Amino acid sequence: DSGVTQTPKHLITATGQRVTLRCSPRSGDLSVYWYQQSLDQGLQFLIQYYNGEERAKGNILERFSAQQFPDLHSELNLSSLELGDSALYFCASSVGSLGTDTQYFGPGTRLTVL
Amino acid sequence: GDSVTQMEGPVTLSEEAFLTINCTYTATGYPSLFWYVQYPGEGLQLLLKATKADDKGSNKGFEATYRKETTSFHLEKGSVQVSDSAVYFCALSDTGSTLGRLYFGRGTQLTVWP
């Protein structure tokens, strides 16, 4: 158990819908990262937050947004969903935001868009 | 841009065989290098890491040495077990900045038979 929790574990929805994925980091960790894992793209970095502020953006679509709240949990919002958004979404946390900091991954949320 | 290339799988070995999974990287700065392992249905777990050239990361019998001259971080284990069956990901982050985002390889599926 990494100490990072993600809810829900599975999500099945229809095209055009909007969903929210939730992540609680390990106690004491200030950074939260979101990654998308799909068969065709592999593991792709989406976005990073550090202590409530956006720190870096990767290959995140404009239909996707995220935020980190004062209690440091984070939510990833996916809207106008398309079939191609079906993937495993991982949240990771680390104590700081440096490249040397180990990232601890949650179990993931599997999103299926029908 | 920064990237990681790791050998394609799947890799199938008998128990007690020697394992090597090749990983090479391209980076503009001075990255930290990581190996993560993903067991079926689970999130990624850090296996080992190295933060500077010539560092050797090791854990659970696995080893990898950060080779700057060959831009490589190959994973090795002298005697694999059935329980090592999983997907292995090589990853890098750029320590030249305060961004901790990880760039992942495509993953190598390892199956160990008794």
CSV table of N, CA, C and O in Angstrom, one decimal, chain A residues 33 35 37 39-43 45 48 55-58 88 90 97-103 105-107, chain B residues 32 34 36 38 41-46 49 51 89 93-95 97-106:
chain,number,residue,atom,x,y,z
A,33,TYR,N,0.6,14.4,-8.8
A,33,TYR,CA,0.8,14.3,-10.3
A,33,TYR,C,-0.4,13.4,-10.8
A,33,TYR,O,-0.8,12.5,-10.1
A,35,TYR,N,-1.3,11.0,-14.2
A,35,TYR,CA,-0.8,10.3,-15.4
A,35,TYR,C,-2.0,9.5,-16.0
A,35,TYR,O,-2.9,9.1,-15.3
A,37,GLN,N,-2.7,6.2,-18.5
A,37,GLN,CA,-2.1,5.0,-19.1
A,37,GLN,C,-3.0,4.4,-20.1
A,37,GLN,O,-4.1,4.0,-19.7
A,39,LEU,N,-3.2,1.9,-23.9
A,39,LEU,CA,-2.5,0.9,-24.7
A,39,LEU,C,-1.7,1.6,-25.8
A,39,LEU,O,-0.5,1.2,-26.1
A,40,ASP,N,-2.2,2.6,-26.4
A,40,ASP,CA,-1.5,3.2,-27.6
A,40,ASP,C,-0.5,4.3,-27.2
A,40,ASP,O,0.5,4.4,-27.8
A,41,GLN,N,-0.8,5.0,-26.1
A,41,GLN,CA,0.1,6.1,-25.7
A,41,GLN,C,1.0,5.7,-24.5
A,41,GLN,O,2.0,6.5,-24.3
A,42,GLY,N,0.8,4.6,-23.9
A,42,GLY,CA,1.6,4.3,-22.7
A,42,GLY,C,1.3,5.2,-21.6
A,42,GLY,O,0.2,5.7,-21.4
A,43,LEU,N,2.2,5.4,-20.7
A,43,LEU,CA,2.1,6.3,-19.5
A,43,LEU,C,2.5,7.7,-19.9
A,43,LEU,O,3.6,8.0,-20.2
A,45,PHE,N,2.3,11.8,-18.7
A,45,PHE,CA,2.2,12.8,-17.7
A,45,PHE,C,1.1,13.8,-18.1
A,45,PHE,O,1.1,14.3,-19.2
A,48,GLN,N,0.8,18.5,-12.9
A,48,GLN,CA,1.4,18.4,-11.5
A,48,GLN,C,0.9,19.6,-10.7
A,48,GLN,O,0.9,20.8,-11.2
A,55,ARG,N,2.0,23.3,-11.2
A,55,ARG,CA,3.4,23.5,-11.3
A,55,ARG,C,3.9,23.1,-12.7
A,55,ARG,O,4.8,23.7,-13.3
A,56,ALA,N,3.2,22.1,-13.3
A,56,ALA,CA,3.6,21.7,-14.7
A,56,ALA,C,2.5,21.1,-15.4
A,56,ALA,O,1.6,20.5,-14.8
A,57,LYS,N,2.5,21.3,-16.7
A,57,LYS,CA,1.4,20.7,-17.6
A,57,LYS,C,2.1,19.8,-18.6
A,57,LYS,O,3.1,20.2,-19.2
A,58,GLY,N,1.5,18.7,-18.8
A,58,GLY,CA,2.0,17.8,-19.9
A,58,GLY,C,1.0,17.7,-21.0
A,58,GLY,O,0.4,18.7,-21.5
A,88,LEU,N,-6.5,4.1,-18.0
A,88,LEU,CA,-6.3,4.0,-16.5
A,88,LEU,C,-5.6,5.4,-16.1
A,88,LEU,O,-4.7,5.8,-16.7
A,90,PHE,N,-3.8,7.4,-13.2
A,90,PHE,CA,-3.0,7.3,-12.0
A,90,PHE,C,-2.8,8.7,-11.3
A,90,PHE,O,-2.5,9.6,-12.0
A,97,SER,N,8.8,18.7,-5.0
A,97,SER,CA,8.5,18.8,-6.5
A,97,SER,C,9.8,18.6,-7.3
A,97,SER,O,9.8,18.8,-8.5
A,98,LEU,N,10.9,18.1,-6.7
A,98,LEU,CA,12.1,17.9,-7.4
A,98,LEU,C,12.2,16.6,-8.1
A,98,LEU,O,11.5,15.6,-7.8
A,99,GLY,N,13.0,16.5,-9.1
A,99,GLY,CA,13.1,15.3,-9.9
A,99,GLY,C,13.7,14.2,-9.1
A,99,GLY,O,13.5,13.0,-9.5
A,100,THR,N,14.4,14.4,-8.1
A,100,THR,CA,15.0,13.4,-7.2
A,100,THR,C,14.0,12.8,-6.3
A,100,THR,O,14.2,11.7,-5.7
A,101,ASP,N,12.8,13.4,-6.1
A,101,ASP,CA,11.8,12.9,-5.1
A,101,ASP,C,11.1,11.7,-5.7
A,101,ASP,O,10.7,11.7,-6.8
A,102,THR,N,11.0,10.7,-4.9
A,102,THR,CA,10.2,9.5,-5.3
A,102,THR,C,8.7,9.8,-5.4
A,102,THR,O,8.2,10.4,-4.5
A,103,GLN,N,8.1,9.4,-6.5
A,103,GLN,CA,6.7,9.5,-6.6
A,103,GLN,C,6.0,8.2,-6.2
A,103,GLN,O,6.5,7.1,-6.7
A,105,PHE,N,2.6,6.0,-6.3
A,105,PHE,CA,1.4,5.9,-7.1
A,105,PHE,C,0.2,5.3,-6.4
A,105,PHE,O,0.4,4.3,-5.6
A,106,GLY,N,-0.9,5.8,-6.7
A,106,GLY,CA,-2.2,5.1,-6.3
A,106,GLY,C,-2.5,4.0,-7.1
A,106,GLY,O,-1.8,3.7,-8.1
A,107,PRO,N,-3.6,3.3,-6.8
A,107,PRO,CA,-4.0,2.1,-7.5
A,107,PRO,C,-4.7,2.4,-8.9
A,107,PRO,O,-4.8,1.5,-9.7
B,32,SER,N,17.3,12.2,-13.0
B,32,SER,CA,17.2,11.0,-12.1
B,32,SER,C,16.6,9.9,-12.9
B,32,SER,O,15.7,10.1,-13.8
B,34,PHE,N,14.7,5.9,-12.8
B,34,PHE,CA,13.9,5.1,-12.0
B,34,PHE,C,13.5,3.8,-12.7
B,34,PHE,O,13.3,3.8,-14.0
B,36,TYR,N,10.2,1.3,-12.2
B,36,TYR,CA,8.9,1.0,-11.5
B,36,TYR,C,8.4,-0.3,-12.0
B,36,TYR,O,8.7,-0.8,-13.1
B,38,GLN,N,4.8,-2.8,-12.1
B,38,GLN,CA,3.4,-2.8,-12.0
B,38,GLN,C,2.9,-4.3,-12.0
B,38,GLN,O,3.0,-5.0,-13.1
B,41,GLY,N,-3.3,-5.5,-12.1
B,41,GLY,CA,-4.4,-4.8,-11.3
B,41,GLY,C,-4.0,-3.8,-10.3
B,41,GLY,O,-4.8,-3.4,-9.5
B,42,GLU,N,-2.7,-3.5,-10.3
B,42,GLU,CA,-2.2,-2.6,-9.2
B,42,GLU,C,-1.5,-1.4,-9.8
B,42,GLU,O,-1.3,-1.3,-11.0
B,43,GLY,N,-1.2,-0.4,-9.0
B,43,GLY,CA,-0.5,0.8,-9.4
B,43,GLY,C,1.0,0.5,-9.5
B,43,GLY,O,1.4,-0.6,-9.3
B,44,LEU,N,1.7,1.5,-9.9
B,44,LEU,CA,3.2,1.4,-10.0
B,44,LEU,C,3.9,1.5,-8.7
B,44,LEU,O,3.5,2.3,-7.8
B,45,GLN,N,4.9,0.6,-8.5
B,45,GLN,CA,5.7,0.7,-7.3
B,45,GLN,C,7.1,1.0,-7.7
B,45,GLN,O,7.6,0.4,-8.6
B,46,LEU,N,7.7,1.8,-6.9
B,46,LEU,CA,9.1,2.1,-7.2
B,46,LEU,C,10.0,0.9,-6.9
B,46,LEU,O,9.8,0.3,-5.8
B,49,LYS,N,16.1,3.4,-7.8
B,49,LYS,CA,16.3,4.7,-8.5
B,49,LYS,C,17.8,5.0,-8.3
B,49,LYS,O,18.5,4.5,-7.5
B,51,THR,N,20.2,8.8,-8.8
B,51,THR,CA,20.0,10.2,-9.0
B,51,THR,C,21.2,10.9,-9.7
B,51,THR,O,21.2,12.1,-10.1
B,89,PHE,N,8.8,-0.7,-15.8
B,89,PHE,CA,8.8,0.6,-16.5
B,89,PHE,C,10.1,1.3,-16.1
B,89,PHE,O,10.4,1.5,-14.9
B,93,SER,N,13.3,11.7,-14.7
B,93,SER,CA,12.9,13.0,-14.4
B,93,SER,C,14.1,13.9,-14.5
B,93,SER,O,15.2,13.5,-14.3
B,94,ASP,N,13.8,15.2,-14.8
B,94,ASP,CA,14.9,16.1,-15.0
B,94,ASP,C,15.2,16.9,-13.7
B,94,ASP,O,14.4,17.6,-13.2
B,95,THR,N,16.4,16.6,-13.2
B,95,THR,CA,16.7,17.3,-11.9
B,95,THR,C,17.3,18.7,-12.2
B,95,THR,O,17.6,19.4,-11.3
B,97,SER,N,15.6,21.1,-13.1
B,97,SER,CA,14.5,22.0,-12.8
B,97,SER,C,13.8,21.6,-11.6
B,97,SER,O,14.1,20.6,-11.0
B,98,THR,N,12.8,22.4,-11.2
B,98,THR,CA,12.0,22.0,-10.0
B,98,THR,C,10.8,21.1,-10.4
B,98,THR,O,9.9,20.9,-9.6
B,99,LEU,N,10.8,20.7,-11.7
B,99,LEU,CA,9.7,19.9,-12.1
B,99,LEU,C,10.0,18.4,-11.9
B,99,LEU,O,11.0,17.9,-12.4
B,100,GLY,N,9.0,17.7,-11.3
B,100,GLY,CA,9.3,16.3,-11.0
B,100,GLY,C,8.6,15.4,-11.9
B,100,GLY,O,8.6,14.2,-11.7
B,101,ARG,N,8.1,15.9,-13.0
B,101,ARG,CA,7.4,15.0,-14.0
B,101,ARG,C,8.2,13.9,-14.4
B,101,ARG,O,9.4,14.0,-14.6
B,102,LEU,N,7.6,12.7,-14.6
B,102,LEU,CA,8.3,11.5,-15.0
B,102,LEU,C,8.0,11.2,-16.5
B,102,LEU,O,6.9,11.4,-16.9
B,103,TYR,N,9.0,10.8,-17.3
B,103,TYR,CA,8.8,10.3,-18.6
B,103,TYR,C,9.1,8.8,-18.6
B,103,TYR,O,10.1,8.4,-18.1
B,104,PHE,N,8.1,8.1,-19.0
B,104,PHE,CA,8.2,6.6,-18.9
B,104,PHE,C,8.5,6.0,-20.3
B,104,PHE,O,8.1,6.5,-21.3
B,105,GLY,N,9.1,4.8,-20.2
B,105,GLY,CA,9.2,3.9,-21.4
B,105,GLY,C,7.9,3.2,-21.5
B,105,GLY,O,7.0,3.4,-20.7
B,106,ARG,N,7.8,2.4,-22.6
B,106,ARG,CA,6.5,1.7,-22.9
B,106,ARG,C,6.2,0.5,-22.0
B,106,ARG,O,5.2,0.0,-22.1
